Short mmCIF file of C-alpha atoms and ligand atoms in Angstrom, two decimals:
data_model
loop_
_atom_site.label_atom_id
_atom_site.label_comp_id
_atom_site.label_asym_id
_atom_site.label_seq_id
_atom_site.Cartn_x
_atom_site.Cartn_y
_atom_site.Cartn_z
CA MET V 1 81.06 106.77 122.19
CA LYS V 2 82.00 105.97 118.60
CA LYS V 3 83.34 102.50 117.73
CA VAL V 4 85.63 101.74 114.81
CA ALA V 5 86.33 98.28 113.42
CA ALA V 6 89.97 98.64 112.38
CA ILE V 7 90.87 95.92 109.90
CA ASN V 8 94.63 95.92 109.72
CA ASP V 9 97.70 93.86 110.54
CA LEU V 10 99.38 93.67 113.91
CA SER V 11 103.06 94.35 113.33
CA GLY V 12 104.77 94.10 116.71
CA PHE V 13 107.59 96.47 115.85
CA GLY V 14 107.83 99.43 113.51
CA ARG V 15 104.81 101.62 114.38
CA CYS V 16 102.29 100.89 111.66
CA SER V 17 98.77 99.50 111.22
CA ILE V 18 97.09 98.48 114.50
CA THR V 19 99.94 99.71 116.71
CA VAL V 20 99.21 103.16 115.29
CA ALA V 21 95.40 102.97 114.93
CA LEU V 22 94.79 101.86 118.53
CA PRO V 23 96.61 104.64 120.40
CA VAL V 24 95.59 107.33 117.92
CA LEU V 25 91.89 106.48 117.95
CA SER V 26 91.92 106.16 121.75
CA ALA V 27 93.50 109.62 121.98
CA HIS V 28 90.59 110.90 119.87
CA GLY V 29 88.16 109.42 122.39
CA VAL V 30 87.07 106.77 119.91
CA GLN V 31 86.92 103.03 120.68
CA CYS V 32 89.18 101.07 118.34
CA CYS V 33 88.19 97.42 117.81
CA PRO V 34 90.87 95.63 115.77
CA VAL V 35 90.34 92.82 113.28
CA PRO V 36 93.84 91.43 112.66
CA THR V 37 94.54 90.55 109.05
CA ALA V 38 97.98 89.16 109.76
CA ILE V 39 100.42 89.03 112.61
CA LEU V 40 103.94 90.13 111.85
CA SER V 41 106.96 90.45 114.08
CA ASN V 42 107.64 93.78 112.32
CA HIS V 43 106.52 95.43 109.09
CA THR V 44 107.82 94.19 105.74
CA GLY V 45 110.02 97.27 105.29
CA PHE V 46 112.66 95.60 107.46
CA GLY V 47 113.34 92.94 104.82
CA THR V 48 113.05 90.00 107.22
CA TYR V 49 109.94 89.36 109.23
CA PHE V 50 107.71 86.66 110.68
CA PHE V 51 104.33 86.77 108.86
CA ASP V 52 101.27 84.79 109.95
CA ASP V 53 98.35 85.29 107.59
CA TYR V 54 95.01 85.48 109.42
CA SER V 55 92.72 84.88 106.40
CA ASP V 56 91.35 81.54 107.63
CA LYS V 57 90.32 82.98 110.98
CA MET V 58 88.96 86.37 110.02
CA MET V 59 85.54 85.10 108.94
CA THR V 60 84.97 83.31 112.25
CA TYR V 61 86.23 86.36 114.11
CA ILE V 62 83.82 88.70 112.33
CA ASP V 63 80.97 86.15 112.67
CA ALA V 64 81.54 86.15 116.43
CA TRP V 65 81.02 89.91 116.45
CA GLU V 66 77.88 89.47 114.41
CA ASN V 67 76.59 86.98 116.99
CA LEU V 68 77.07 89.67 119.63
CA GLY V 69 74.98 92.01 117.48
CA LEU V 70 77.78 94.55 117.27
CA ASP V 71 77.66 97.32 114.78
CA PHE V 72 80.29 99.93 114.13
CA ASP V 73 80.20 103.64 113.39
CA CYS V 74 83.10 103.13 111.04
CA ILE V 75 84.92 100.39 109.22
CA TYR V 76 88.52 101.40 108.66
CA THR V 77 90.57 99.07 106.48
CA GLY V 78 94.34 99.07 106.06
CA PHE V 79 96.89 96.41 105.23
CA LEU V 80 95.30 93.22 103.92
CA GLY V 81 97.29 90.00 103.79
CA SER V 82 95.66 87.91 101.02
CA GLU V 83 93.12 87.91 98.18
CA LYS V 84 90.61 86.03 100.32
CA GLN V 85 90.76 88.74 102.97
CA ILE V 86 89.69 91.39 100.54
CA ASP V 87 86.54 89.34 99.80
CA ILE V 88 85.86 88.94 103.52
CA VAL V 89 86.26 92.66 104.14
CA GLU V 90 84.05 93.49 101.16
CA ASN V 91 81.28 91.31 102.63
CA PHE V 92 81.70 92.83 106.07
CA ILE V 93 81.36 96.34 104.63
CA LYS V 94 78.32 95.37 102.54
CA LYS V 95 76.58 93.92 105.60
CA SER V 96 77.39 96.98 107.73
CA GLU V 97 75.01 99.31 105.97
CA ASN V 98 75.17 102.09 108.54
CA SER V 99 78.93 102.24 108.92
CA TRP V 100 80.97 105.05 107.49
CA VAL V 101 83.83 103.47 105.49
CA LEU V 102 87.46 104.59 105.38
CA VAL V 103 89.63 102.56 103.01
CA ASP V 104 93.36 103.12 103.25
CA PRO V 105 94.44 101.07 100.22
CA VAL V 106 97.78 99.98 101.69
CA MET V 107 99.55 98.36 98.74
CA ALA V 108 102.67 100.24 97.82
CA ASP V 109 104.95 103.19 98.45
CA ASP V 110 107.64 105.15 96.62
CA GLY V 111 106.79 103.38 93.34
CA GLU V 112 107.21 99.89 94.85
CA ILE V 113 104.46 97.37 95.60
CA TYR V 114 104.82 95.74 99.06
CA SER V 115 106.33 92.27 98.88
CA THR V 116 103.17 90.50 100.13
CA TYR V 117 100.90 92.22 97.55
CA THR V 118 99.93 90.37 94.36
CA PRO V 119 98.54 91.98 91.19
CA VAL V 120 95.19 90.24 91.88
CA MET V 121 95.07 91.86 95.32
CA CYS V 122 95.66 95.25 93.75
CA GLU V 123 92.74 94.61 91.38
CA LYS V 124 90.48 93.45 94.21
CA MET V 125 91.36 96.53 96.22
CA LYS V 126 89.41 98.54 93.64
CA ARG V 127 86.25 96.77 94.84
CA LEU V 128 86.82 98.00 98.39
CA VAL V 129 87.55 101.47 97.11
CA SER V 130 84.17 101.43 95.35
CA LEU V 131 82.52 101.14 98.80
CA ALA V 132 84.53 103.87 100.50
CA ASP V 133 83.28 107.15 101.93
CA VAL V 134 86.91 108.22 102.06
CA VAL V 135 89.94 106.61 100.45
CA THR V 136 93.51 107.69 101.32
CA PRO V 137 96.03 106.43 98.74
CA ASN V 138 99.58 107.70 98.50
CA THR V 139 100.67 108.60 94.96
CA THR V 140 101.90 105.06 94.18
CA GLU V 141 98.59 103.56 95.31
CA ALA V 142 96.63 106.26 93.50
CA ALA V 143 98.48 105.40 90.26
CA ILE V 144 97.70 101.68 90.72
CA LEU V 145 94.02 102.37 91.43
CA ALA V 146 93.75 104.78 88.50
CA GLY V 147 95.57 102.38 86.16
CA ALA V 148 98.16 105.10 85.52
CA GLU V 149 101.92 105.04 85.39
CA TYR V 150 103.69 105.98 88.64
CA LYS V 151 105.74 109.17 88.52
CA GLU V 152 107.90 110.73 91.18
CA ASN V 153 106.54 114.18 90.41
CA TYR V 154 103.12 115.22 89.21
CA THR V 155 101.55 118.47 88.13
CA ASP V 156 98.44 119.49 90.10
CA GLU V 157 96.29 118.63 87.06
CA GLU V 158 97.74 115.14 86.96
CA VAL V 159 96.98 114.56 90.63
CA TRP V 160 93.39 115.78 90.20
CA ALA V 161 93.09 113.44 87.20
CA LEU V 162 94.18 110.49 89.39
CA ALA V 163 91.58 111.52 91.97
CA GLU V 164 88.89 111.72 89.27
CA LYS V 165 89.68 108.18 88.11
CA ILE V 166 89.42 106.94 91.69
CA HIS V 167 86.04 108.67 92.04
CA THR V 168 84.86 106.77 88.99
CA LEU V 169 85.57 103.53 90.89
CA GLY V 170 82.92 104.73 93.36
CA ALA V 171 84.83 106.40 96.22
CA LYS V 172 82.95 109.45 97.54
CA ASN V 173 85.99 111.34 98.83
CA VAL V 174 89.57 110.85 97.70
CA VAL V 175 92.57 112.12 99.65
CA ILE V 176 95.84 111.55 97.79
CA THR V 177 98.67 111.83 100.31
CA GLY V 178 102.38 112.58 100.10
CA VAL V 179 102.44 114.53 96.85
CA HIS V 180 105.77 116.35 96.28
CA ARG V 181 104.81 119.92 95.36
CA ASN V 182 107.25 122.83 95.01
CA GLY V 183 109.50 121.58 97.81
CA ARG V 184 106.50 120.94 100.05
CA ILE V 185 104.45 117.85 100.75
CA ALA V 186 100.78 118.01 99.85
CA ASN V 187 97.55 116.12 100.34
CA PHE V 188 95.05 116.55 97.52
CA ALA V 189 91.45 116.08 98.62
CA SER V 190 88.52 115.76 96.32
CA GLY V 191 84.86 115.24 97.14
CA ARG V 192 82.12 117.82 97.46
CA GLU V 193 84.93 120.35 97.28
CA ARG V 194 88.57 120.21 96.26
CA PHE V 195 91.45 121.45 98.37
CA ILE V 196 95.15 120.95 99.01
CA ALA V 197 96.63 120.70 102.52
CA GLU V 198 100.38 121.25 102.50
CA SER V 199 103.27 121.18 104.93
CA GLU V 200 107.00 121.65 104.75
CA GLU V 201 108.65 118.60 103.22
CA ILE V 202 110.78 116.43 105.51
CA TYR V 203 113.25 114.55 103.38
CA VAL V 204 113.21 111.35 105.40
CA HIS V 205 110.27 109.12 104.63
CA TYR V 206 109.23 107.37 107.84
CA MET V 207 107.45 104.03 107.57
CA GLY V 208 103.83 104.01 108.73
CA THR V 209 103.26 107.67 107.91
CA GLY V 210 100.19 106.77 105.85
CA ASP V 211 98.78 104.74 108.75
CA LEU V 212 99.30 107.68 111.10
CA PHE V 213 97.57 110.06 108.69
CA ALA V 214 94.61 107.72 108.04
CA SER V 215 94.15 106.94 111.75
CA MET V 216 94.20 110.65 112.63
CA LEU V 217 91.71 111.36 109.84
CA CYS V 218 89.46 108.57 111.10
CA GLY V 219 89.56 109.99 114.63
CA TYR V 220 88.65 113.49 113.46
CA MET V 221 85.87 112.25 111.18
CA MET V 222 84.39 110.21 114.04
CA ASN V 223 84.29 113.43 116.04
CA GLU V 224 82.29 115.13 113.28
CA THR V 225 85.19 117.31 112.10
CA PRO V 226 84.58 118.52 108.52
CA LEU V 227 86.83 116.79 105.96
CA LYS V 228 88.91 119.89 105.17
CA GLU V 229 89.74 120.60 108.80
CA ALA V 230 90.32 116.88 109.46
CA VAL V 231 92.80 116.60 106.57
CA GLU V 232 94.61 119.79 107.59
CA LYS V 233 94.89 118.77 111.25
CA SER V 234 95.98 115.22 110.38
CA ALA V 235 98.65 116.53 108.00
CA ALA V 236 99.87 118.99 110.66
CA PHE V 237 100.13 116.18 113.23
CA VAL V 238 102.09 113.98 110.82
CA TYR V 239 104.44 116.89 110.07
CA LYS V 240 105.02 117.74 113.73
CA THR V 241 105.65 114.14 114.80
CA THR V 242 107.86 113.35 111.80
CA LYS V 243 109.98 116.43 112.48
CA HIS V 244 110.35 115.31 116.09
CA SER V 245 111.31 111.78 114.97
CA LEU V 246 114.10 113.21 112.87
CA GLU V 247 115.27 115.47 115.69
CA ILE V 248 115.57 112.59 118.16
CA GLY V 249 117.34 110.45 115.54
CA GLU V 250 114.59 107.85 115.21
CA LYS V 251 115.31 105.49 112.30
CA ARG V 252 112.83 105.68 109.42
CA GLU V 253 112.11 101.92 109.66
CA ASN V 254 111.03 102.32 113.30
CA GLY V 255 108.11 104.53 112.26
CA VAL V 256 107.02 107.96 113.44
CA ALA V 257 107.66 108.67 117.14
CA PHE V 258 104.20 110.12 117.79
CA GLU V 259 103.57 108.91 121.34
CA LYS V 260 104.56 112.07 123.20
CA PHE V 261 102.10 114.10 121.11
CA LEU V 262 98.96 112.03 121.60
CA LYS V 263 97.88 114.16 124.57
CA GLU V 264 97.91 117.24 122.33
CA ILE V 265 95.21 115.87 120.03
CA GLU V 266 92.11 118.03 120.08
O1 PXL O 301 102.57 101.06 106.85
C1 PXL O 301 102.17 100.22 105.85
C2 PXL O 301 102.39 98.78 106.21
C3 PXL O 301 101.44 98.12 106.95
N1 PXL O 301 101.57 96.84 107.30
C4 PXL O 301 102.66 96.15 106.93
C5 PXL O 301 103.64 96.75 106.19
C6 PXL O 301 103.51 98.10 105.81
C7 PXL O 301 104.55 98.75 105.03
O2 PXL O 301 105.58 98.24 104.74
O3 PXL O 301 104.72 96.04 105.84
C8 PXL O 301 102.79 94.72 107.36
#
C-alpha cells in the first residue's frame, strides 16, 4: 500500500489542506500521513481565524519519523506557514531520495497573495518547485513562480510560456490549474507531452478547489495512472463536486462538498 507524507495545514473548518487530502487519499486506497504545518480554526479566506504556526515542532516531528525508519512513496506539500518551514520541507525532500514529489505551491489565488504569505516565502517556494516531479500552481501562483505579471485572462501561448518558465526552475511536470479559456475552465499540463484538460466553467469559485484537485491527482498518480488520465479525471471530479456544491447551496467559503462522491472514485 502506498504511503504519502502530506505536508499541509490542518484547518478545522472550510474543507482545504489536510481535511481534503486525508479523505481523498484514503478513497484512492492510499495511506495519508499528515505533517501539520499550522493549525487553524478555519482557512484564511474567512477573514478571521485562529492560526497556530507549527514551524518549531515540524523538525522534531519529521525526525521522529526518521527514527522509525519510515520512508514515503510520495511527499505532497501544500500550504506552508513560515519561511523556516519551507527550509524544513526542502531538507525532508532532499533526504527522501526515493519519494515522488508533488508540490502544490499554495500561495495565492485570484491575483491575491494569501495574508500569511510573505514575499520571501514566495521566493523560497521556487526552491521546492525545483525538486518537484509535479507542480500544480493556479494562474496566480504560476505568475509568481514565473516572475510574470498576473492577468485575469491569458492566451494559450502565454500559459505555455508560464509553464516553460516553471520548468526552468526544475519542475519535471507542470499543471497550471483554473485557466479561464473560451468560457470553460482549463488545466494546462506540460511535461513529456503537453495537453489541456477542460471542463465547463462554474462561476462560483469554491475555496480549497486547488487542494481537491492536487489531492485527487496525488491519489491517481500513486495508483500508477498516467499523468494525462490523472489530470482529466481529477478535473472531472472537481467539476462534478463543485456543480453539486452550487446545487445544494453550499457557500464558497465552506469549500467543495465532495464527501458524497468519494465512493465513486475509481
Ligand atoms: O486552499 C488553500 C488554503 C490552504 N490553507 C489555508 C488557506 C488556504 C486558502 O485560503 O487559508 C490555511
